[in-house]
PDB file of C-alpha atoms in Angstrom:
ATOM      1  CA  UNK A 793     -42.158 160.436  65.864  1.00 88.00           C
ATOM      2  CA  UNK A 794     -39.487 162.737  66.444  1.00 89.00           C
ATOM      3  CA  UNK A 795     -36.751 162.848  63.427  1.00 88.00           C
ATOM      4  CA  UNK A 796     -34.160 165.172  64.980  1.00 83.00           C
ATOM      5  CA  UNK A 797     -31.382 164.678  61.592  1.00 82.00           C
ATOM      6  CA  UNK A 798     -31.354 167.737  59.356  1.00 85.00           C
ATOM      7  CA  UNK A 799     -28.918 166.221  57.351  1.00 85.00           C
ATOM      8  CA  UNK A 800     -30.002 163.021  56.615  1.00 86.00           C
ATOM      9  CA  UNK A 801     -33.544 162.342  55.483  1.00 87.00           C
ATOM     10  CA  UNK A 802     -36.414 159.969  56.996  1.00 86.00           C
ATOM     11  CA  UNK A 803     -35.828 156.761  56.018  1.00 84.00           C
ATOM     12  CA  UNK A 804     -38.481 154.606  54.089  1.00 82.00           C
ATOM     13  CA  UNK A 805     -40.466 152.502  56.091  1.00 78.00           C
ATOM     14  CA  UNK A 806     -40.119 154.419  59.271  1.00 77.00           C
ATOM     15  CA  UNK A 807     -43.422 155.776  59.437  1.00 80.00           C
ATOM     16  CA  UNK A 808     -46.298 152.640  58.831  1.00 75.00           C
ATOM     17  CA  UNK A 809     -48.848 153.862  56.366  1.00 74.00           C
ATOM     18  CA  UNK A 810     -51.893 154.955  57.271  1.00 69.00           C
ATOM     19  CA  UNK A 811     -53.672 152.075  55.591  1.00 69.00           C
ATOM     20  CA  UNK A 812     -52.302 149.691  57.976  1.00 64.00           C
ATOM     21  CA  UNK A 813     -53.901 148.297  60.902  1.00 67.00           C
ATOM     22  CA  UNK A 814     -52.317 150.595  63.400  1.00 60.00           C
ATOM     23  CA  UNK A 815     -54.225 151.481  66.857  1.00 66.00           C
ATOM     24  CA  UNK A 816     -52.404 154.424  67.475  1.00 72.00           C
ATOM     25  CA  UNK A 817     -51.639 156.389  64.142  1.00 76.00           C
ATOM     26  CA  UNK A 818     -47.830 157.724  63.872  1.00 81.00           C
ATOM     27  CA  UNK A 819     -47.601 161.595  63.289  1.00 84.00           C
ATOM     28  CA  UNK A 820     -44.031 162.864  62.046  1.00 86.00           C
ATOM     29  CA  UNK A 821     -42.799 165.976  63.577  1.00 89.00           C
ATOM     30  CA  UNK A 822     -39.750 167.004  61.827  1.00 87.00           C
ATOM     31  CA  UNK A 823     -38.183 170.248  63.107  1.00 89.00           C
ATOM     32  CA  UNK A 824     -36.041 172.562  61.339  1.00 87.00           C
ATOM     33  CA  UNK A 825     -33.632 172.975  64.229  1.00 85.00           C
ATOM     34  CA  UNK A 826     -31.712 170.276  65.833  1.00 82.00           C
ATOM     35  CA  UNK A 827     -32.661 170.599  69.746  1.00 84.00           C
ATOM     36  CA  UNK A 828     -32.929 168.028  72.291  1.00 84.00           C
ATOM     37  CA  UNK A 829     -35.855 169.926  73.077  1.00 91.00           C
ATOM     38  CA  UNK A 830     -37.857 168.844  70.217  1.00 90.00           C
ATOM     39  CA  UNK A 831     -38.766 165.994  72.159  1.00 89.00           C
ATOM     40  CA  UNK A 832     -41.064 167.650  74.144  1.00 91.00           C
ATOM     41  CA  UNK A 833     -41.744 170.663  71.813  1.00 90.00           C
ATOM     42  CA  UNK A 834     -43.734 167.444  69.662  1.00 88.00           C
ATOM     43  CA  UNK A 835     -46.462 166.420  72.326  1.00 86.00           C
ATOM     44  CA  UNK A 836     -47.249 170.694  73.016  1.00 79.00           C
ATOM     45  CA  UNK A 837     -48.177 170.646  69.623  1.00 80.00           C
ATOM     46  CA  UNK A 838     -50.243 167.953  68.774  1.00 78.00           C
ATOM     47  CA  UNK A 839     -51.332 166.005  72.122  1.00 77.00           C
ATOM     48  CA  UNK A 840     -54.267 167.115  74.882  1.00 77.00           C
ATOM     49  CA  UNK A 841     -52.661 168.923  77.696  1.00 73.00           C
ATOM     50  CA  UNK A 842     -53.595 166.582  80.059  1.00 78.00           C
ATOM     51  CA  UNK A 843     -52.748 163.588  78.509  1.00 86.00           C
ATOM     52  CA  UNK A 844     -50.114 161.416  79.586  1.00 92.00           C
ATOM     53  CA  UNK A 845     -47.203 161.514  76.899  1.00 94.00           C
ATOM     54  CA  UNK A 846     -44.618 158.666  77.215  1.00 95.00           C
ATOM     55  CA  UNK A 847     -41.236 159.789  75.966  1.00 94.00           C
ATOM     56  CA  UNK A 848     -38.440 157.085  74.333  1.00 92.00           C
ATOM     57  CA  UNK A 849     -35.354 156.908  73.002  1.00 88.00           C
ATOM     58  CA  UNK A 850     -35.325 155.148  69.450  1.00 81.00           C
ATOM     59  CA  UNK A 851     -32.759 152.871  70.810  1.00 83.00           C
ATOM     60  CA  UNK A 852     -35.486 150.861  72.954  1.00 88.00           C
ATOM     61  CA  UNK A 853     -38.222 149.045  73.050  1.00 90.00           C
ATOM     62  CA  UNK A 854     -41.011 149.031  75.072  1.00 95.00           C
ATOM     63  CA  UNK A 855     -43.696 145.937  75.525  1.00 96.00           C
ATOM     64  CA  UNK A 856     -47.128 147.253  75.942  1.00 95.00           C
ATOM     65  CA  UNK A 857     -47.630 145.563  79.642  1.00 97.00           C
ATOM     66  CA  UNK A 858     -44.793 147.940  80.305  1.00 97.00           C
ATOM     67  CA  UNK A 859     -46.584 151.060  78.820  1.00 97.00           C
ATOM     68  CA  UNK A 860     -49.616 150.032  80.636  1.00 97.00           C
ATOM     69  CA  UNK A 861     -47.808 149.805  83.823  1.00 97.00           C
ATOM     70  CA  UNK A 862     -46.267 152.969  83.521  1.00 97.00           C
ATOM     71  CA  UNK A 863     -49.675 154.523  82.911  1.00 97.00           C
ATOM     72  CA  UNK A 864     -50.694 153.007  86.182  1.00 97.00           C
ATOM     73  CA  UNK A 865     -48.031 153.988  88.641  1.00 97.00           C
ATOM     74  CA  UNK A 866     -48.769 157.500  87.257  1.00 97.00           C
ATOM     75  CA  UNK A 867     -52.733 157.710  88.192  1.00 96.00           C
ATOM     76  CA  UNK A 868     -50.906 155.571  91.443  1.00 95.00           C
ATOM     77  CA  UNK A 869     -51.122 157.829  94.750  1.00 94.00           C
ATOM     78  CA  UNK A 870     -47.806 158.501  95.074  1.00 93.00           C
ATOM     79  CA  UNK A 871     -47.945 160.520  91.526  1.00 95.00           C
ATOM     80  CA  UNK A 872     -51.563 161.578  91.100  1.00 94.00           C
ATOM     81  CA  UNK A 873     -51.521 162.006  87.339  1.00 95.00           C
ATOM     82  CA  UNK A 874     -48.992 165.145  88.210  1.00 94.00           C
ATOM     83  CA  UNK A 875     -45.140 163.661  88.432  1.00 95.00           C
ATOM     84  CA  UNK A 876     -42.482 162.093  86.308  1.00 97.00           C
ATOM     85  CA  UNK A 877     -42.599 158.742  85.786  1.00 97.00           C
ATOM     86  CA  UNK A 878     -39.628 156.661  84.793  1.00 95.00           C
ATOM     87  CA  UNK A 879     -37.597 153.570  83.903  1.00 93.00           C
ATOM     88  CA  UNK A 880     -34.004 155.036  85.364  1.00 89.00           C
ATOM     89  CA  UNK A 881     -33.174 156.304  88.442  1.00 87.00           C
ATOM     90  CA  UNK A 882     -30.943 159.577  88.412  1.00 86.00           C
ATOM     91  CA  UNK A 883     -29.214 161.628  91.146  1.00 85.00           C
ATOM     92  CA  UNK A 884     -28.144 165.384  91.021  1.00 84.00           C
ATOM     93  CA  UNK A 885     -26.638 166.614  94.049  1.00 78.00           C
ATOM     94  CA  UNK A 886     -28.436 169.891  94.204  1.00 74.00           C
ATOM     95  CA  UNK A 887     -25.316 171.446  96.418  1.00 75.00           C
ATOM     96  CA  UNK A 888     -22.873 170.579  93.864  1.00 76.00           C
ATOM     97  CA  UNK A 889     -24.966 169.975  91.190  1.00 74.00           C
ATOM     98  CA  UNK A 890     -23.170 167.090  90.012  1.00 77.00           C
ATOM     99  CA  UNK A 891     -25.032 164.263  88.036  1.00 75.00           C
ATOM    100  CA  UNK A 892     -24.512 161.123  89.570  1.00 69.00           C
ATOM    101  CA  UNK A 893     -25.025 157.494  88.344  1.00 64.00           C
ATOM    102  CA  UNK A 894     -27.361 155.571  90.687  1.00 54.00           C
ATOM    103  CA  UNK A 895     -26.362 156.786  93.858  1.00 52.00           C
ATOM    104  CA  UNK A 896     -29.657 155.852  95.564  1.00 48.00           C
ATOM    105  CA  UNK A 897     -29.188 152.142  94.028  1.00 48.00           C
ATOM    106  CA  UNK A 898     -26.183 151.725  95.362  1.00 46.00           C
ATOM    107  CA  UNK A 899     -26.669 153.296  98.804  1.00 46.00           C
ATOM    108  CA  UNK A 900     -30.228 152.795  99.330  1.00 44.00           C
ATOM    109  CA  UNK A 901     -30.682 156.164 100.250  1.00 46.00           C
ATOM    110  CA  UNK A 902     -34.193 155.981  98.102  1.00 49.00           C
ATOM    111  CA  UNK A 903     -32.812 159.838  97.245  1.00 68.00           C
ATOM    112  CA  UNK A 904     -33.373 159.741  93.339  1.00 83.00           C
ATOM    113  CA  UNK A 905     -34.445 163.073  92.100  1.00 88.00           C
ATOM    114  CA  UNK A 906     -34.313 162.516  88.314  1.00 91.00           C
ATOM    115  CA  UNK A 907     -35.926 160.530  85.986  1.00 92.00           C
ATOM    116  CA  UNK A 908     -33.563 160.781  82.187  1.00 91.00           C
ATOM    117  CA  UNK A 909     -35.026 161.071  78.980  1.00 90.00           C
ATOM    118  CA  UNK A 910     -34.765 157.606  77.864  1.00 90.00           C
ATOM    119  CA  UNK A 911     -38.076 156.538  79.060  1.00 94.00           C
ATOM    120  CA  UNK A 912     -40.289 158.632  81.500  1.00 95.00           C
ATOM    121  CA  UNK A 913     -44.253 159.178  81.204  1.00 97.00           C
ATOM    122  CA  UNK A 914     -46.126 162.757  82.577  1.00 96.00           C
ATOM    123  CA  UNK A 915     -48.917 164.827  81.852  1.00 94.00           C
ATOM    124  CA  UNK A 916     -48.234 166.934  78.959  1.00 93.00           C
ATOM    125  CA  UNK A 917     -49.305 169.944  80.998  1.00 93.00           C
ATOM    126  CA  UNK A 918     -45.929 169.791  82.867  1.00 94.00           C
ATOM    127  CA  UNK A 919     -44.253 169.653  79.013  1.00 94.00           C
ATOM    128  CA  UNK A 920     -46.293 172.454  78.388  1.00 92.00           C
ATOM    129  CA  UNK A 921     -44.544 174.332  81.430  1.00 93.00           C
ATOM    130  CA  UNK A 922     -41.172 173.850  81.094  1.00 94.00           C
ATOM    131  CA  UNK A 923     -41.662 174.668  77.140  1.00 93.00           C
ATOM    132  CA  UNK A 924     -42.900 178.375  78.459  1.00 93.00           C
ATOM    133  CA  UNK A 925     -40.101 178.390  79.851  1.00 93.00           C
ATOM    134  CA  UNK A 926     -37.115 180.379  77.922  1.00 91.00           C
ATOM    135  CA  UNK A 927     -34.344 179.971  80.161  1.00 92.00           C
ATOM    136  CA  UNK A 928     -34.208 176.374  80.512  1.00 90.00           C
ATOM    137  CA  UNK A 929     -35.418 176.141  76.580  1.00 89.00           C
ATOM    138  CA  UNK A 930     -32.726 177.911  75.615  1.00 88.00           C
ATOM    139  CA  UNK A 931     -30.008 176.368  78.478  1.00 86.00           C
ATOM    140  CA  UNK A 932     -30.624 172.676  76.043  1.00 82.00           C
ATOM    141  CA  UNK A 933     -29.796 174.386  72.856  1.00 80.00           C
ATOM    142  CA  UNK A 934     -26.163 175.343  71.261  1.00 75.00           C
ATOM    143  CA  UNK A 935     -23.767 176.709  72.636  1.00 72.00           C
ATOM    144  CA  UNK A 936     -24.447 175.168  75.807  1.00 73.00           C
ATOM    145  CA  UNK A 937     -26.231 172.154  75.156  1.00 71.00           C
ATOM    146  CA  UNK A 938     -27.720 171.444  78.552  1.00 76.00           C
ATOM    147  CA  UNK A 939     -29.013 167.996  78.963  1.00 84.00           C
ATOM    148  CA  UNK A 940     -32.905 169.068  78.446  1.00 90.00           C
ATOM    149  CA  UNK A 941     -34.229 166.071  80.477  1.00 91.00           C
ATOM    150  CA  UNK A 942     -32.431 166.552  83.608  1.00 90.00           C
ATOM    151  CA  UNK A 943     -34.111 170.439  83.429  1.00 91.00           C
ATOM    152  CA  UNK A 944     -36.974 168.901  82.500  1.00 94.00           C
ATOM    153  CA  UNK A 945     -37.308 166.127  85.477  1.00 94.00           C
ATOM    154  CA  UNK A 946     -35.758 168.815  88.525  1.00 92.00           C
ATOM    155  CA  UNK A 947     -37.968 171.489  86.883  1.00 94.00           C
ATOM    156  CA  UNK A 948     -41.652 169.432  87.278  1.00 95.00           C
ATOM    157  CA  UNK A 949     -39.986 168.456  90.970  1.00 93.00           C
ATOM    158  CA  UNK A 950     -39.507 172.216  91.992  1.00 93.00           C
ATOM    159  CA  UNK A 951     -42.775 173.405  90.196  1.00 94.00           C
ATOM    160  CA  UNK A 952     -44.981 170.287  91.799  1.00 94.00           C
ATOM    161  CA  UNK A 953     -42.861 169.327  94.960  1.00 93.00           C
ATOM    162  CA  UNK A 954     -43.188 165.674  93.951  1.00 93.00           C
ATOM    163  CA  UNK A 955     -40.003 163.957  93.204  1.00 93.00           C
ATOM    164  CA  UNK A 956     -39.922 161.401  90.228  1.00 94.00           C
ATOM    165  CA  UNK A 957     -41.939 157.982  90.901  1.00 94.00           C
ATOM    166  CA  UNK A 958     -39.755 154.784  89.330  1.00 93.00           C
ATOM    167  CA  UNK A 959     -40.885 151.952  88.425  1.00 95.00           C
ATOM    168  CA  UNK A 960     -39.947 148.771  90.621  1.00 93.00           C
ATOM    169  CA  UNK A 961     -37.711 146.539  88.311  1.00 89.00           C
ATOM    170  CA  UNK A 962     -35.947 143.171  88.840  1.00 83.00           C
ATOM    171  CA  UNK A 963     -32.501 144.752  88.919  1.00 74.00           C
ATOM    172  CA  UNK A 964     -31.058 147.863  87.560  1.00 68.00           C
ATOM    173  CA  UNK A 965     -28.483 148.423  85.282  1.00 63.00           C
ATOM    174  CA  UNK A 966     -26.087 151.300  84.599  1.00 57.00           C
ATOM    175  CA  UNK A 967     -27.708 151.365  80.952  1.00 58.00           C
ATOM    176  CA  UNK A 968     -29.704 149.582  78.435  1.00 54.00           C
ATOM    177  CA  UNK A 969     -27.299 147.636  76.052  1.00 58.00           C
ATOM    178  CA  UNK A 970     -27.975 146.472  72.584  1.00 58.00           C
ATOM    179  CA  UNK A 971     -30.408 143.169  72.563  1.00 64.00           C
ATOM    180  CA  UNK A 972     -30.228 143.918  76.580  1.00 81.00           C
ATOM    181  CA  UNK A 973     -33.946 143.043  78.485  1.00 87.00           C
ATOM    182  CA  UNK A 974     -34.682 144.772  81.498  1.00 90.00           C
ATOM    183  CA  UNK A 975     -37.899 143.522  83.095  1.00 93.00           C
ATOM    184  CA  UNK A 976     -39.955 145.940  85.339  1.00 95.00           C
ATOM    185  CA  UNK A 977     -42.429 145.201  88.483  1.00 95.00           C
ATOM    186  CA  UNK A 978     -46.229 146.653  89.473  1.00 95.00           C
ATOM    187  CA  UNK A 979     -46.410 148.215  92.835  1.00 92.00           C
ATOM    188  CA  UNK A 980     -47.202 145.291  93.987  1.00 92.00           C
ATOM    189  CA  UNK A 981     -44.430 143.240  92.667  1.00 92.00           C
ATOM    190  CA  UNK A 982     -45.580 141.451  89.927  1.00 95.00           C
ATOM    191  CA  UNK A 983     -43.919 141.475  86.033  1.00 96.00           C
ATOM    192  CA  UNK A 984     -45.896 144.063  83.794  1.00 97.00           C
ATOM    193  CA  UNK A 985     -43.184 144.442  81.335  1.00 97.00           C
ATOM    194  CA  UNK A 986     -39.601 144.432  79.586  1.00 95.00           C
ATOM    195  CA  UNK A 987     -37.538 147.390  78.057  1.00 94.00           C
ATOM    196  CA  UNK A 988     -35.070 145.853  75.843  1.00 91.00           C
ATOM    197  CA  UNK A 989     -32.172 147.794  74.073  1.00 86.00           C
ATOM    198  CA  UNK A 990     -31.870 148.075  70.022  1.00 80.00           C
ATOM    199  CA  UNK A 991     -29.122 148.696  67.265  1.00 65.00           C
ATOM    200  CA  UNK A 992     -28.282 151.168  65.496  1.00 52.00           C
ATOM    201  CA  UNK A 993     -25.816 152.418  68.108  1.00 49.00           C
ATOM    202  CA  UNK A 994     -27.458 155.823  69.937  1.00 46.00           C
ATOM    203  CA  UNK A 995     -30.665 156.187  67.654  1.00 46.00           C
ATOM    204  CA  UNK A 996     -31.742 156.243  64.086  1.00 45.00           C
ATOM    205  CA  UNK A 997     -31.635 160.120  64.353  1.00 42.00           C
ATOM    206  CA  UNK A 998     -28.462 161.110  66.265  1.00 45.00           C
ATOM    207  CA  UNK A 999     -26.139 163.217  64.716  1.00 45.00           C
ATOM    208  CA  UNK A1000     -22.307 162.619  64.386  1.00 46.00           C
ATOM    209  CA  UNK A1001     -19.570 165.483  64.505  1.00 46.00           C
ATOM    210  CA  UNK A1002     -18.535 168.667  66.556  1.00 43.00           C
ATOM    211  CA  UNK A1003     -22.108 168.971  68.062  1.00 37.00           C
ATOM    212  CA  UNK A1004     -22.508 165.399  69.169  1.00 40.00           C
ATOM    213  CA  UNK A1005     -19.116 165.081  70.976  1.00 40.00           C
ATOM    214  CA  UNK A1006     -19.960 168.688  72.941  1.00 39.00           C
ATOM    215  CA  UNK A1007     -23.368 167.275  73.456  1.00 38.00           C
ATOM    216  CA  UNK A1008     -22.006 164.342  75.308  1.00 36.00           C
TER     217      UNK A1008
END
């Protein structure tokens, strides 16, 4: 768990107790620099580099049959344990390299080439990559404040030659709203899952002021 607030500290009850009947145990990484990066600086640390890390905002929620299904279209032949894998399909136009919302939706062009930070799955060797790398490390940090997961996403594309695999959902929408369900397909077309959308407006851990508004 990721808390990316310097100024505000972790909240009580965030992080279940280790006494509790948890199968997965929560480990706290809490960075003394505010960087979108942090994200992905967590599973270098702590997780097996080829291990399949699933990265989410704290604004959603995941059911398991989703995470499961994830897991699968990324051992799936069209990924091969080596791609992105995500929820929301992104478009940068690498001529003009302009970010644009769902153009392969809309068009049916199939021509998504980015997979955003608010749910994808990968091997955490690819985090491990673009983490060794300065430039784009630094690109996601102030004053510029890149958006880290576009890098990320185009970066494992150029480095792998395998664009972003997305999983098949029942409709998409321009973005998850509060108490919002989104239900996602297998390969084959069958439900394995919702994503819905939470309070507490972007995330427990955003931070308000200059930074924020520059940031987006």
């Amino acid at each position: 768990f990721v808390w990316n607030n310097l100024k505000v500290d972790l909240p009580e009850g965030i992080i279940p107790p280790t006494d509790t009947e948890n199968v997965v145990p929560v480990q706290l990484f809490n960075p003394t620099k505010n960087l979108m990066t942090n994200r992905f600086d967590a599973p270098s640390r702590f997780v097996d580099s080829f291990s399949p890390v699933l990265i989410v905002d704290d604004n959603v929620f995941l059911t398991a049959g989703l995470i499961s299904g994830m897991v699968d279209y990324w051992k799936g032949m069209a990924c091969r344990q080596k791609c992105v894998v995500g929820l929301d399909p992104r478009y940068v136009n690498p001529y003009t390299q302009k970010y644009e919302l769902y153009k392969s939706i809309r068009e049916g062009s199939g021509s998504s080439n980015v997979a955003i930070g608010k749910t994808l799955l990968t091997s955490n060797l690819n985090i491990r990559r673009f983490m060794s790398n300065r430039m784009l490390v630094k690109r996601s940090g102030p004053p510029s404040n890149a958006c880290e997961d576009l890098s990320f996403s185009l970066f494992v594309t150029r480095k792998l030659r395998l664009l972003p695999v997305f999983v098949n959902a029942d409709h998409y929408t321009p973005d998850t709203q509060v108490n919002s369900q989104q239900k996602y397909l297998s390969e084959e077309g069958q439900f394995i899952g919702s994503r819905y959308g939470i309070s507490d407006f972007d995330g427990r851990s955003w931070v308000k002021g200059n930074w924020f508004r520059r940031r987006h």
